[in-house]
Amino acid sequence: MTHWTSLDPRVLAAWEEFAATPAAGPDRAEFETRLHRGNWPHRYPPPFFTPDAAAGVEDVGQRLAALITDVPRRVFGDDVDAWMRFLGVPEPDADLFRVALRNPRLRRASTSFMRPDLLVTADGVRLVELNVSTPMGGMSTLPAYSAATGDSAFGRFLAGRGLSLREPVTAAVWLAAFGALVEPRSGRPPHVFEATADPADPDTGRRFFVDLVRSGGYDISCGLVSDLDVSGDEVRFGGRRVDVVITMYTWDETRRFVPPELTRRLIELDDARAVDFVGSPATALFDDKANLELVTSPGYAGYLDAGERALAAAHVPATFRLSESTVDVAVAGREGFVCKPSSAYGGKDVVFGAAVTDDEWRRLLAERIHGRFVCQERVHPAVVRLAGSGTGGSEVVLGPLIFGGRSAGVFLREGPPRGAAPINVKQGAQAAAVLTVAA
């Protein structure tokens, strides 16, 4: 198997030379130790793309994210309730989303942090989901991974051959997007509170995030959102006033651990200009996989121009909501579909029709038909060879990070060829940053 054509041949040649030296083994161990997070294995050697290949992934990701998050406005206008009915949002959640979308900061924050997941196939990259959430996988990984690469023996080996690492701009772009959501203050660094929700979540990436926020000139404290004192006319933590609350928890965690009245109170305090609340629950609307029906169904094609239709046809597999009117299509096309929750993440409850029998598929659809699920055209991953991966090859998903509308680098996950399974860290994949060297 030849190496993947997206990889930089200059770095591949350098790796073959370096891998034959005694330094390669210790360098691998030191690299993983530097990046150690108990549940996040990292790829070594680091993947280096050609500049054109990296830019191409970023461009596709940026255009897809912009299209998918804008189409609901085209279809439903300002009628948020119609959009939520389309998505099947239950009323208690819908009411909280309405409140959030009325707040100008939270409306902007709803699409400020995104990552389309693009599966590498023989026909190019295909989108499997658009992640929209304030906490974003890869956000803390890319700067740390890039720094570890530069400090590694292999990184120094590359530099000695005139191949200088071009670091992703993840931190700078994230700080710019975050800063655009925060009111300027004078006289002291703004006090940011990084709020988590699950008491059992160790937040293994916290040290990277804390360093990132501090590098932007902010003071930062961390804790559970339930530890905040919101009883007065300002937000306090440990007796100190908090200027900015950023919620580093998902919508699923919001539903399980955060009382709606606490979220509402933070929105009220933001409305009163007592705190900058960065963590819109309405990200869940844009994150919903049912939105992909709006860019792939012929019934909505009129809302896209010719270029957008071509973009969607090339990169977005057909997706539709599972319902009484679509279940027969799903049953008949079992082997060609994947059924997944419209709003879950991490590969949770994803079922490949090809991996179950006809009877199992029918039972699954019958159980899910009244829930919030989508069926998506199955996309077949290519098996590609990365440096150091041996002859078996890997399946790869690329996640271009988009913060404040700007590209912020590409998160890469790779796993062994399985064909019918999600590729993510929770399922045992390795994580990496897509890196490039200066021309």
Coordinates of C-alpha atoms in Angstrom, one line a residue:
M1 CA 0.0 0.0 0.0
T2 CA 1.4 3.4 -1.0
H3 CA 1.2 6.4 1.3
W4 CA -1.8 8.6 1.3
T5 CA -1.5 11.3 -1.3
S6 CA -2.5 14.1 1.1
L7 CA 0.8 13.5 3.0
D8 CA 3.8 15.6 2.3
P9 CA 6.4 13.4 0.5
R10 CA 9.3 15.4 1.9
V11 CA 8.3 14.6 5.4
L12 CA 7.6 11.0 4.6
A13 CA 11.1 10.6 3.2
A14 CA 12.5 12.3 6.3
W15 CA 10.5 10.0 8.6
E16 CA 11.8 6.9 6.8
E17 CA 15.3 8.1 7.5
F18 CA 14.6 9.1 11.1
A19 CA 12.7 5.9 11.9
A20 CA 15.9 3.9 11.2
T21 CA 17.8 5.7 13.9
P22 CA 18.0 4.8 17.6
A23 CA 16.3 8.0 18.5
A24 CA 12.9 7.0 17.1
G25 CA 11.8 4.7 19.9
P26 CA 12.5 7.0 22.8
D27 CA 11.1 9.9 20.9
R28 CA 7.7 8.1 20.5
A29 CA 7.6 7.5 24.3
E30 CA 8.6 11.0 25.2
F31 CA 6.0 12.4 22.7
E32 CA 3.1 10.5 24.3
T33 CA 4.3 11.4 27.8
R34 CA 4.3 15.1 27.0
L35 CA 0.8 14.9 25.7
H36 CA -0.5 12.4 28.2
R37 CA -4.3 12.4 28.8
G38 CA -5.5 9.2 30.3
N39 CA -8.3 8.6 27.7
W40 CA -6.7 10.3 24.7
P41 CA -4.1 8.3 22.7
H42 CA -2.1 10.4 20.3
R43 CA -0.7 9.5 16.9
Y44 CA 3.0 9.2 16.4
P45 CA 4.7 10.1 14.1
P46 CA 2.6 13.3 13.5
P47 CA 0.8 13.5 10.1
F48 CA 2.1 16.2 7.8
F49 CA -0.1 17.2 4.9
T50 CA 0.9 19.1 1.8
P51 CA -0.1 22.8 2.2
D52 CA -2.6 22.4 -0.6
A53 CA -4.2 19.3 0.9
A54 CA -4.5 21.0 4.3
A55 CA -6.0 24.1 2.8
G56 CA -8.4 22.1 0.8
V57 CA -9.8 20.3 3.9
E58 CA -10.2 23.7 5.7
D59 CA -12.0 25.3 2.7
V60 CA -14.5 22.4 2.3
G61 CA -15.2 22.4 6.1
Q62 CA -15.7 26.1 6.2
R63 CA -18.0 26.2 3.3
L64 CA -20.1 23.3 4.6
A65 CA -20.4 24.8 8.1
A66 CA -21.5 28.1 6.7
L67 CA -24.1 26.5 4.4
I68 CA -25.6 24.1 7.0
T69 CA -25.9 26.7 9.7
D70 CA -27.5 29.3 7.3
V71 CA -30.0 27.0 5.5
P72 CA -32.5 26.9 8.5
R73 CA -32.8 30.7 8.3
R74 CA -33.6 30.5 4.5
V75 CA -36.2 27.8 5.0
F76 CA -37.9 29.0 8.2
G77 CA -37.0 32.7 8.3
D78 CA -37.4 34.1 11.8
D79 CA -39.9 31.4 12.7
V80 CA -37.7 29.6 15.3
D81 CA -40.7 27.6 16.4
A82 CA -41.2 26.2 12.9
W83 CA -37.5 25.1 12.8
M84 CA -37.8 23.5 16.2
R85 CA -40.9 21.6 15.1
F86 CA -39.0 20.3 12.1
L87 CA -36.2 19.1 14.5
G88 CA -38.7 17.6 16.9
V89 CA -37.4 19.6 19.9
P90 CA -39.5 18.9 23.0
E91 CA -41.2 21.9 24.6
P92 CA -39.1 22.3 27.8
D93 CA -36.0 22.5 25.7
A94 CA -37.6 24.7 23.1
D95 CA -38.5 27.3 25.7
L96 CA -34.9 27.5 26.8
F97 CA -33.7 27.8 23.2
R98 CA -36.1 30.7 22.6
V99 CA -34.8 32.6 25.6
A100 CA -31.2 32.0 24.5
L101 CA -31.8 33.1 20.9
R102 CA -33.3 36.4 22.1
N103 CA -30.0 37.3 23.7
P104 CA -27.7 38.9 21.1
R105 CA -24.5 37.4 22.5
L106 CA -25.9 33.9 22.8
R107 CA -27.3 34.0 19.3
R108 CA -23.8 34.9 18.0
A109 CA -22.2 32.3 20.3
S110 CA -24.5 29.6 18.9
T111 CA -22.4 29.2 15.8
S112 CA -19.0 30.6 17.0
F113 CA -17.4 27.2 17.6
M114 CA -17.9 24.4 15.0
R115 CA -16.2 21.3 13.6
P116 CA -17.5 19.4 10.6
D117 CA -16.4 15.8 10.7
L118 CA -15.2 14.7 7.2
L119 CA -14.7 11.1 6.6
V120 CA -11.9 10.3 4.1
T121 CA -13.3 8.2 1.2
A122 CA -12.1 7.1 -2.2
D123 CA -14.2 9.9 -3.6
G124 CA -12.9 12.7 -1.4
V125 CA -14.1 13.8 2.0
R126 CA -17.7 13.3 3.0
L127 CA -19.4 14.9 6.0
V128 CA -20.9 12.7 8.7
E129 CA -21.9 15.4 11.1
L130 CA -21.4 19.0 12.0
N131 CA -20.5 19.6 15.6
V132 CA -21.6 22.9 17.0
S133 CA -20.7 23.4 20.7
T134 CA -18.7 25.7 22.9
P135 CA -16.5 22.8 24.1
M136 CA -15.0 21.3 21.0
G137 CA -12.9 18.2 20.6
G138 CA -9.5 19.1 19.1
M139 CA -9.5 22.7 20.5
S140 CA -7.0 21.9 23.2
T141 CA -5.3 19.1 21.3
L142 CA -4.0 21.0 18.3
P143 CA -1.8 23.6 20.1
A144 CA -0.3 21.1 22.5
Y145 CA 0.2 18.5 19.8
S146 CA 1.9 21.0 17.5
A147 CA 4.2 22.2 20.4
A148 CA 5.1 18.6 21.3
T149 CA 6.0 17.9 17.6
G150 CA 8.2 21.0 17.5
D151 CA 10.0 19.9 20.7
S152 CA 10.4 16.2 19.6
A153 CA 13.5 14.7 18.2
F154 CA 11.7 14.1 14.9
G155 CA 10.7 17.8 14.8
R156 CA 14.3 18.8 15.3
F157 CA 15.3 16.3 12.7
L158 CA 12.9 17.9 10.2
A159 CA 14.1 21.4 11.1
G160 CA 17.7 20.3 10.5
R161 CA 16.7 19.4 6.9
G162 CA 15.1 22.8 6.3
L163 CA 11.5 21.5 6.9
S164 CA 10.2 24.0 9.5
L165 CA 7.0 23.2 11.3
R166 CA 4.1 25.6 10.4
E167 CA 2.0 25.6 13.6
P168 CA -1.8 25.7 13.4
V169 CA -3.3 29.0 14.4
T170 CA -5.8 27.3 16.7
A171 CA -5.1 29.3 19.8
A172 CA -5.0 32.7 18.1
V173 CA -8.2 32.1 16.2
W174 CA -10.0 30.7 19.2
L175 CA -9.0 33.7 21.3
A176 CA -10.2 36.0 18.6
A177 CA -13.6 34.3 18.5
F178 CA -13.9 34.3 22.3
G179 CA -12.8 37.9 22.5
A180 CA -15.5 38.9 20.0
L181 CA -18.1 37.6 22.5
V182 CA -16.6 39.3 25.5
E183 CA -17.1 43.0 26.5
P184 CA -13.9 45.0 26.8
R185 CA -12.8 45.9 30.3
S186 CA -10.2 48.3 31.5
G187 CA -8.0 48.3 34.6
R188 CA -7.7 44.5 35.2
P189 CA -7.8 41.2 33.4
P190 CA -11.3 39.9 33.0
H191 CA -12.1 37.1 35.4
V192 CA -13.2 34.1 33.3
F193 CA -15.0 31.1 34.9
E194 CA -14.6 27.8 33.0
A195 CA -17.8 26.0 34.0
T196 CA -18.2 22.2 33.9
A197 CA -21.3 20.3 34.7
D198 CA -20.6 16.7 35.4
P199 CA -19.1 16.1 38.9
A200 CA -17.6 12.9 37.7
D201 CA -15.9 14.4 34.6
P202 CA -12.2 14.8 35.3
D203 CA -11.8 17.2 32.4
T204 CA -8.4 15.8 31.3
G205 CA -7.9 18.7 28.9
R206 CA -8.3 21.5 31.4
R207 CA -4.6 22.4 31.8
F208 CA -4.4 23.1 28.1
F209 CA -7.5 25.2 28.1
V210 CA -6.4 27.2 31.2
D211 CA -3.1 27.9 29.5
L212 CA -4.9 29.0 26.3
V213 CA -7.2 31.4 28.2
R214 CA -4.3 32.9 30.2
S215 CA -2.3 33.4 27.1
G216 CA -5.1 35.8 26.0
G217 CA -4.6 38.0 29.0
Y218 CA -7.5 36.7 31.1
D219 CA -7.6 35.5 34.7
I220 CA -9.4 32.2 35.0
S221 CA -11.0 30.0 37.6
C222 CA -12.5 26.6 37.1
G223 CA -15.3 24.7 38.7
L224 CA -18.9 23.3 38.4
V225 CA -21.5 25.7 37.1
S226 CA -23.5 24.8 40.2
D227 CA -20.8 26.3 42.3
L228 CA -21.5 29.8 41.0
D229 CA -23.4 32.3 43.2
V230 CA -26.0 33.9 41.0
S231 CA -28.3 35.0 43.8
G232 CA -27.4 38.7 43.6
D233 CA -27.0 41.2 40.8
E234 CA -23.6 39.8 39.7
V235 CA -22.0 36.3 39.4
R236 CA -19.5 35.3 42.1
F237 CA -17.2 32.3 42.6
G238 CA -15.3 31.8 45.8
G239 CA -16.1 35.3 46.9
R240 CA -14.8 36.9 43.6
R241 CA -16.8 38.6 41.0
V242 CA -16.9 36.7 37.7
D243 CA -16.8 38.7 34.5
V244 CA -17.2 35.9 31.9
V245 CA -18.8 32.5 32.3
I246 CA -17.9 30.0 29.5
T247 CA -19.7 26.7 29.6
M248 CA -17.4 23.8 28.7
Y249 CA -20.1 21.2 28.8
T250 CA -22.4 19.7 26.1
W251 CA -26.1 20.0 25.7
D252 CA -26.5 16.5 26.9
E253 CA -24.7 17.4 30.1
T254 CA -26.8 20.6 30.3
R255 CA -29.9 18.4 30.4
R256 CA -28.5 16.0 32.9
F257 CA -26.7 18.2 35.4
V258 CA -27.8 21.9 35.0
P259 CA -31.1 23.1 36.3
P260 CA -32.9 25.2 33.6
E261 CA -33.4 27.9 36.1
L262 CA -29.6 28.3 36.5
T263 CA -29.1 28.7 32.8
R264 CA -32.0 31.2 32.7
R265 CA -30.5 33.2 35.5
L266 CA -27.2 33.4 33.7
I267 CA -29.0 34.7 30.6
E268 CA -30.9 37.2 32.8
L269 CA -27.6 38.5 34.2
D270 CA -26.1 38.7 30.8
D271 CA -29.1 40.7 29.6
A272 CA -28.5 43.0 32.6
R273 CA -24.8 43.3 31.5
A274 CA -23.7 41.9 34.8
V275 CA -21.8 39.0 33.2
D276 CA -20.8 37.9 29.7
F277 CA -22.4 34.4 29.3
V278 CA -20.6 32.5 26.6
G279 CA -22.3 29.1 26.2
S280 CA -25.5 29.2 24.4
P281 CA -27.8 26.2 24.8
A282 CA -29.1 27.0 21.3
T283 CA -25.9 25.4 19.9
A284 CA -27.9 22.2 20.1
L285 CA -30.2 23.5 17.3
F286 CA -27.4 24.0 14.9
D287 CA -25.7 20.8 16.0
D288 CA -28.8 18.7 15.1
K289 CA -28.1 16.2 12.3
A290 CA -31.7 16.6 11.0
N291 CA -30.5 19.9 9.5
L292 CA -28.6 17.9 6.9
E293 CA -31.9 17.0 5.4
L294 CA -32.3 20.6 4.4
V295 CA -29.2 20.5 2.2
T296 CA -29.6 16.9 0.8
S297 CA -33.4 16.5 0.2
P298 CA -34.7 17.4 -3.2
G299 CA -37.6 19.1 -1.5
Y300 CA -35.3 21.9 -0.2
A301 CA -33.0 22.2 -3.2
G302 CA -34.6 25.5 -4.2
Y303 CA -33.1 27.1 -1.1
L304 CA -29.6 26.4 -2.4
D305 CA -27.8 28.0 -5.4
A306 CA -26.1 25.8 -8.0
G307 CA -22.7 26.0 -6.3
E308 CA -24.2 25.0 -3.0
R309 CA -26.1 22.1 -4.5
A310 CA -22.8 20.9 -6.0
L311 CA -21.0 21.3 -2.7
A312 CA -23.7 19.3 -0.9
A313 CA -23.8 16.6 -3.5
A314 CA -20.1 16.1 -3.4
H315 CA -19.6 16.1 0.4
V316 CA -22.9 15.5 2.3
P317 CA -24.5 12.1 2.3
A318 CA -28.3 12.0 1.9
T319 CA -29.9 12.4 5.4
F320 CA -33.5 12.3 6.5
R321 CA -35.5 12.2 9.7
L322 CA -36.8 8.8 10.7
S323 CA -40.6 9.0 10.8
E324 CA -43.7 7.2 9.8
S325 CA -43.4 8.6 6.3
T326 CA -39.7 7.6 5.8
V327 CA -39.4 4.3 7.6
D328 CA -40.3 2.2 4.6
V329 CA -37.3 3.8 2.7
A330 CA -35.1 3.0 5.7
V331 CA -36.3 -0.6 5.9
A332 CA -35.8 -1.3 2.2
G333 CA -32.3 0.3 2.1
R334 CA -30.9 -1.3 5.3
E335 CA -27.4 -2.0 4.0
G336 CA -27.0 1.5 2.6
F337 CA -28.1 3.4 5.7
V338 CA -26.8 4.3 9.2
C339 CA -29.3 5.2 11.9
K340 CA -28.1 7.7 14.5
P341 CA -29.5 10.0 17.1
S342 CA -30.0 13.5 15.7
S343 CA -28.3 15.2 18.7
A344 CA -25.9 12.7 20.3
Y345 CA -22.1 12.8 19.9
G346 CA -19.1 10.6 20.3
G347 CA -20.5 7.8 18.1
K348 CA -23.2 7.1 20.7
D349 CA -26.0 4.7 19.5
V350 CA -24.9 4.8 15.9
V351 CA -26.1 1.6 14.1
F352 CA -25.0 0.5 10.7
G353 CA -27.7 -1.3 8.8
A354 CA -25.1 -3.5 7.2
A355 CA -24.0 -4.8 10.6
V356 CA -27.5 -6.1 11.6
T357 CA -30.1 -8.5 10.2
D358 CA -33.3 -7.4 8.5
D359 CA -35.3 -8.3 11.6
E360 CA -32.9 -6.5 13.9
W361 CA -33.1 -3.4 11.6
R362 CA -36.9 -3.4 11.6
R363 CA -37.0 -3.7 15.4
L364 CA -34.5 -0.9 15.8
L365 CA -36.4 1.4 13.5
A366 CA -39.7 0.5 15.2
E367 CA -38.1 1.5 18.6
R368 CA -36.7 4.7 17.3
I369 CA -39.5 5.9 15.0
H370 CA -41.0 8.2 17.6
G371 CA -37.7 9.5 18.9
R372 CA -35.3 12.0 17.3
F373 CA -33.2 9.9 14.9
V374 CA -32.0 10.3 11.4
C375 CA -31.0 7.8 8.7
Q376 CA -28.0 8.7 6.7
E377 CA -26.6 7.3 3.5
R378 CA -23.7 5.0 4.5
V379 CA -20.3 6.4 3.5
H380 CA -17.5 3.9 3.0
P381 CA -14.1 5.0 4.5
A382 CA -11.0 4.7 2.4
V383 CA -8.1 2.7 3.9
V384 CA -5.1 5.0 3.7
R385 CA -1.5 4.5 4.8
L386 CA 0.1 7.1 7.1
A387 CA 3.7 7.3 8.1
G388 CA 4.6 4.6 10.6
S389 CA 1.2 2.8 10.3
G390 CA 2.5 -0.3 8.7
T391 CA 0.8 -2.1 5.8
G392 CA -2.7 -2.5 7.3
G393 CA -3.6 1.1 6.7
S394 CA -6.1 3.3 8.6
E395 CA -9.5 4.9 8.4
V396 CA -9.4 8.6 9.0
V397 CA -11.8 11.4 9.8
L398 CA -10.8 15.0 9.5
G399 CA -12.3 17.8 11.7
P400 CA -11.5 21.3 10.5
L401 CA -12.0 23.7 13.4
I402 CA -14.0 26.8 12.7
F403 CA -14.0 29.5 15.3
G404 CA -15.8 32.8 14.7
G405 CA -16.1 31.9 11.0
R406 CA -12.3 31.4 10.6
S407 CA -10.3 28.2 10.0
A408 CA -8.3 27.2 13.1
G409 CA -6.5 24.0 12.0
V410 CA -7.6 20.4 11.4
F411 CA -8.2 17.7 14.0
L412 CA -7.4 14.2 12.8
R413 CA -8.5 10.9 14.2
E414 CA -7.4 7.5 12.8
G415 CA -8.4 4.0 13.6
P416 CA -7.9 0.5 12.2
P417 CA -10.0 -0.5 9.2
R418 CA -13.4 -1.6 10.5
G419 CA -15.7 -0.3 7.8
A420 CA -18.9 -0.1 10.0
A421 CA -17.9 1.8 13.1
P422 CA -17.5 5.4 14.1
I423 CA -13.9 6.8 14.2
N424 CA -13.5 8.7 17.4
V425 CA -11.4 8.7 20.5
K426 CA -14.2 7.1 22.6
Q427 CA -14.1 4.2 20.2
G428 CA -10.3 3.8 20.5
A429 CA -9.1 6.1 17.7
Q430 CA -5.8 8.0 17.9
A431 CA -5.9 11.8 17.9
A432 CA -3.6 14.2 16.0
A433 CA -3.3 17.6 14.5
V434 CA -2.9 18.0 10.7
L435 CA 0.5 19.7 10.4
T436 CA 2.4 21.3 7.5
V437 CA 5.9 22.5 6.9
A438 CA 7.0 25.7 5.3
A439 CA 7.4 25.4 1.5

